[in-house]
Tab-separated table of C-alpha atoms in Angstrom:
chain	number	residue	atom	x	y	z
E	16	MET	CA	-43.151	-2.016	-66.752
E	17	THR	CA	-39.713	-2.536	-68.283
E	18	LYS	CA	-38.318	0.149	-65.957
E	19	LEU	CA	-39.718	-1.730	-62.975
E	20	LEU	CA	-38.209	-4.984	-64.224
E	21	GLN	CA	-34.869	-3.241	-64.771
E	22	TRP	CA	-34.911	-1.972	-61.194
E	23	LEU	CA	-35.955	-5.323	-59.773
E	24	PHE	CA	-33.179	-7.028	-61.742
E	25	GLY	CA	-30.572	-4.535	-60.514
E	26	VAL	CA	-31.762	-4.770	-56.915
E	27	SER	CA	-31.802	-8.576	-56.929
E	28	LEU	CA	-28.324	-8.638	-58.500
E	29	LEU	CA	-26.985	-6.327	-55.805
E	30	GLY	CA	-28.776	-8.336	-53.112
E	31	ALA	CA	-27.272	-11.574	-54.406
E	32	LEU	CA	-23.804	-10.018	-54.431
E	33	TRP	CA	-24.335	-8.706	-50.908
E	34	ALA	CA	-25.501	-12.110	-49.611
E	35	LEU	CA	-22.585	-13.774	-51.391
E	36	VAL	CA	-20.016	-11.612	-49.622
E	37	THR	CA	-21.785	-11.320	-46.258
E	38	PHE	CA	-22.620	-14.999	-45.734
E	39	ASP	CA	-19.655	-16.326	-47.770
E	40	LEU	CA	-21.915	-18.607	-49.816
E	41	LEU	CA	-19.216	-19.749	-52.247
E	42	ASP	CA	-16.556	-20.369	-49.575
E	43	LEU	CA	-14.292	-17.757	-51.116
E	44	SER	CA	-12.466	-17.456	-47.755
E	45	LEU	CA	-12.624	-13.660	-47.937
E	46	PRO	CA	-10.918	-11.773	-45.102
E	47	GLN	CA	-13.123	-11.119	-42.068
E	48	THR	CA	-12.832	-7.336	-42.587
E	49	TYR	CA	-14.516	-7.605	-46.013
E	50	ARG	CA	-17.522	-9.316	-44.476
E	51	GLU	CA	-17.592	-6.769	-41.670
E	52	VAL	CA	-17.726	-3.971	-44.231
E	53	ALA	CA	-20.305	-5.772	-46.368
E	54	TRP	CA	-23.017	-6.605	-43.867
E	55	PRO	CA	-24.207	-3.048	-43.013
E	56	MET	CA	-24.160	-2.104	-46.731
E	57	PRO	CA	-27.987	-1.906	-47.155
E	58	PHE	CA	-28.123	0.544	-44.265
E	59	TYR	CA	-25.152	2.412	-45.673
E	60	LEU	CA	-26.886	2.809	-49.041
E	61	LEU	CA	-30.073	3.932	-47.297
E	62	ILE	CA	-28.170	6.539	-45.268
E	63	SER	CA	-26.329	7.719	-48.386
E	64	PHE	CA	-29.626	8.156	-50.221
E	65	GLY	CA	-31.077	10.050	-47.240
E	66	CYS	CA	-28.062	12.345	-47.061
E	67	TYR	CA	-28.234	13.001	-50.809
E	68	SER	CA	-31.953	13.836	-50.580
E	69	LEU	CA	-31.399	16.124	-47.595
E	70	ALA	CA	-28.509	17.897	-49.329
E	71	THR	CA	-30.572	18.364	-52.511
E	72	VAL	CA	-33.500	19.849	-50.573
E	73	GLY	CA	-31.136	22.120	-48.617
E	74	TYR	CA	-29.365	23.278	-51.766
E	75	ARG	CA	-32.662	24.054	-53.504
E	76	VAL	CA	-33.886	25.961	-50.437
E	77	ALA	CA	-30.660	27.968	-50.311
E	78	THR	CA	-30.692	28.868	-54.021
E	79	PHE	CA	-34.427	29.517	-54.353
E	80	ASN	CA	-34.821	32.855	-56.103
E	81	ASP	CA	-37.589	35.410	-55.862
E	82	CYS	CA	-37.863	36.404	-59.596
E	83	GLU	CA	-38.120	40.079	-58.673
E	84	GLU	CA	-37.567	41.222	-62.269
E	85	ALA	CA	-40.348	38.987	-63.535
E	86	ALA	CA	-42.637	40.330	-60.796
E	87	LYS	CA	-41.882	43.926	-61.847
E	88	GLU	CA	-42.548	43.064	-65.470
E	89	LEU	CA	-45.840	41.459	-64.545
E	90	GLN	CA	-46.874	44.411	-62.419
E	91	GLU	CA	-46.275	46.582	-65.513
E	92	GLN	CA	-48.394	44.226	-67.573
E	93	ILE	CA	-51.166	44.289	-64.990
E	94	LYS	CA	-51.087	48.082	-64.974
E	95	GLU	CA	-51.353	48.060	-68.762
E	96	ALA	CA	-54.193	45.593	-68.615
E	97	LYS	CA	-56.065	47.671	-66.040
E	98	GLU	CA	-55.694	50.777	-68.186
E	99	ASP	CA	-56.832	48.796	-71.191
E	100	LEU	CA	-59.894	47.635	-69.294
E	101	ARG	CA	-60.684	51.125	-68.076
E	102	ARG	CA	-60.473	52.418	-71.648
E	103	LYS	CA	-62.750	49.732	-72.970
E	104	ASP	CA	-64.991	50.082	-69.886
E	105	THR	CA	-65.695	46.374	-69.900
E	106	ALA	CA	-64.759	43.490	-67.676
E	107	GLU	CA	-63.198	41.313	-70.341
E	108	PHE	CA	-60.828	38.736	-68.906
E	109	SER	CA	-58.833	38.474	-72.121
E	110	SER	CA	-56.829	41.527	-71.000
E	111	CYS	CA	-55.368	39.633	-68.067
E	112	ALA	CA	-52.848	37.832	-70.267
E	113	GLY	CA	-50.119	38.219	-67.642
E	114	ARG	CA	-51.912	35.994	-65.182
E	115	ARG	CA	-50.491	32.689	-66.295
E	116	SER	CA	-46.871	33.782	-65.932
E	117	LEU	CA	-47.690	35.548	-62.684
E	118	VAL	CA	-48.569	32.206	-61.157
E	119	GLU	CA	-45.329	30.733	-62.449
E	120	CYS	CA	-43.355	33.325	-60.523
E	121	SER	CA	-42.891	32.957	-56.784
E	122	ALA	CA	-44.919	36.137	-55.999
E	123	THR	CA	-47.354	35.367	-53.207
E	124	PHE	CA	-51.093	35.245	-53.646
E	125	GLU	CA	-51.583	38.288	-51.408
E	126	GLU	CA	-49.293	40.308	-53.648
E	127	ILE	CA	-51.309	39.318	-56.675
E	128	CYS	CA	-54.543	40.211	-54.907
E	129	SER	CA	-53.281	43.583	-53.712
E	130	LEU	CA	-52.646	44.608	-57.312
E	131	PHE	CA	-56.253	44.245	-58.416
M	21	MET	CA	-42.921	44.519	-51.355
M	22	PHE	CA	-40.671	41.436	-51.252
M	23	ASN	CA	-39.579	39.994	-47.929
M	24	THR	CA	-35.802	40.072	-48.374
M	25	ASP	CA	-35.168	38.803	-44.813
M	26	ALA	CA	-36.613	35.428	-45.731
M	27	THR	CA	-33.952	34.803	-48.377
M	28	GLY	CA	-31.215	35.123	-45.746
M	29	VAL	CA	-32.976	32.733	-43.368
M	30	ASP	CA	-33.754	30.367	-46.247
M	31	GLN	CA	-30.110	30.425	-47.310
M	32	ALA	CA	-28.917	29.704	-43.771
M	33	ALA	CA	-31.432	26.872	-43.336
M	34	GLY	CA	-30.605	25.330	-46.721
M	35	MET	CA	-26.849	25.556	-46.212
M	36	SER	CA	-27.103	24.085	-42.714
M	37	LEU	CA	-29.103	21.173	-44.178
M	38	VAL	CA	-26.371	20.621	-46.780
M	39	VAL	CA	-23.592	20.811	-44.166
M	40	PHE	CA	-25.470	18.484	-41.784
M	41	SER	CA	-25.997	15.855	-44.480
M	42	LEU	CA	-22.356	16.056	-45.584
M	43	VAL	CA	-21.100	15.684	-41.993
M	44	LEU	CA	-23.446	12.761	-41.353
M	45	PHE	CA	-22.389	11.050	-44.593
M	46	THR	CA	-18.684	11.492	-43.850
M	47	TYR	CA	-19.010	10.264	-40.260
M	48	TYR	CA	-21.058	7.220	-41.254
M	49	SER	CA	-18.705	6.400	-44.140
M	50	VAL	CA	-15.695	6.437	-41.835
M	51	TRP	CA	-17.608	4.394	-39.256
M	52	VAL	CA	-18.793	1.676	-41.629
M	53	ILE	CA	-16.139	1.493	-44.362
M	54	VAL	CA	-12.857	2.771	-42.921
M	55	LEU	CA	-12.957	1.486	-39.332
M	56	PRO	CA	-12.827	-2.280	-40.090
M	57	PHE	CA	-9.456	-1.690	-41.765
M	58	VAL	CA	-8.066	0.202	-38.747
M	59	ASP	CA	-6.410	-1.659	-35.896
M	60	SER	CA	-8.742	-2.110	-32.927
M	61	ASP	CA	-6.317	-0.339	-30.538
M	62	HIS	CA	-6.073	2.747	-32.784
M	63	PHE	CA	-7.153	6.087	-31.266
M	64	LEU	CA	-9.783	6.524	-34.046
M	65	HIS	CA	-11.944	3.872	-32.371
M	66	LYS	CA	-12.480	6.144	-29.368
M	67	TYR	CA	-14.680	8.482	-31.416
M	68	PHE	CA	-17.127	5.819	-32.608
M	69	LEU	CA	-19.671	3.572	-30.912
M	70	PRO	CA	-19.364	-0.226	-31.310
M	71	ARG	CA	-20.143	-1.469	-34.818
M	72	GLU	CA	-23.537	-2.995	-33.941
M	73	TYR	CA	-24.852	0.523	-33.335
M	74	SER	CA	-24.122	1.500	-36.963
M	75	VAL	CA	-27.177	-0.596	-37.854
M	76	ILE	CA	-29.234	-0.278	-34.659
M	77	LEU	CA	-29.260	3.522	-34.572
M	78	PRO	CA	-30.356	3.981	-38.238
M	79	GLY	CA	-32.954	1.271	-37.614
M	80	ILE	CA	-34.375	3.144	-34.635
M	81	ALA	CA	-34.271	6.404	-36.630
M	82	ALA	CA	-36.108	4.730	-39.536
M	83	VAL	CA	-38.805	3.359	-37.217
M	84	ILE	CA	-39.308	6.782	-35.586
M	85	LEU	CA	-39.434	8.427	-39.034
M	86	LEU	CA	-42.023	5.918	-40.299
M	87	ILE	CA	-44.122	6.430	-37.159
M	88	CYS	CA	-43.984	10.215	-37.659
M	89	ILE	CA	-44.943	9.916	-41.357
M	90	GLY	CA	-47.770	7.547	-40.459
M	91	ALA	CA	-49.064	9.838	-37.692
M	92	PHE	CA	-48.877	12.840	-40.037
M	93	THR	CA	-50.755	10.982	-42.769
M	94	VAL	CA	-53.431	9.828	-40.315
M	95	VAL	CA	-53.877	13.352	-38.908
M	96	VAL	CA	-54.117	14.930	-42.384
M	97	MET	CA	-56.587	12.323	-43.663
M	98	TRP	CA	-58.665	12.569	-40.487
M	99	LYS	CA	-58.851	16.371	-40.803
M	100	ASN	CA	-59.811	16.122	-44.475
M	101	ARG	CA	-62.525	13.555	-43.830
M	102	LYS	CA	-64.405	15.556	-41.184
M	103	PRO	CA	-65.917	18.262	-43.453
M	104	LYS	CA	-66.959	15.545	-45.934
M	105	LYS	CA	-69.065	13.869	-43.264
M	106	VAL	CA	-70.745	17.204	-42.453
M	107	ASP	CA	-71.763	17.736	-46.109
């Protein structure tokens, strides 16, 4: 709740400042250019936030890695687990210890399925 | 086993998103913050629409975006509700 109050306080402070400059509430006789810059500020902040979000998403898409080494390691582990199971001749799930980290990697579900 | 072509396309798509957002931010910054301080007969004014449009166009874009998000949400919820009714 305190975080919400903090945000509300900040937003209302900024809004008050914006109204002060845009509508010249205190008769500061600011130059006309200042007011011209000030009045689209909410839209400017919105556009800035949108651009930042878009750039972040784009950057993450561009630098998304495939964890090929981790996939190889897990395939080894799966092979070991399969051999282990064959030796024991049981269907114990405890041998599939690599499963949890396999999900963490970006290997697709079909790839996981094709290994079993 | 891994589709290595996708990484190239992903990289191109991601980088183009980054470049597009940077260009948009720069253009809008110049439009809103720099132009009021430039003389009205300067050549820079030829490359920008009148100042009212710096609010109208984002407003229209926001309305279209909200309509799209709303339509998407409605479609997804409607599709998810149908099998529930059958059960």
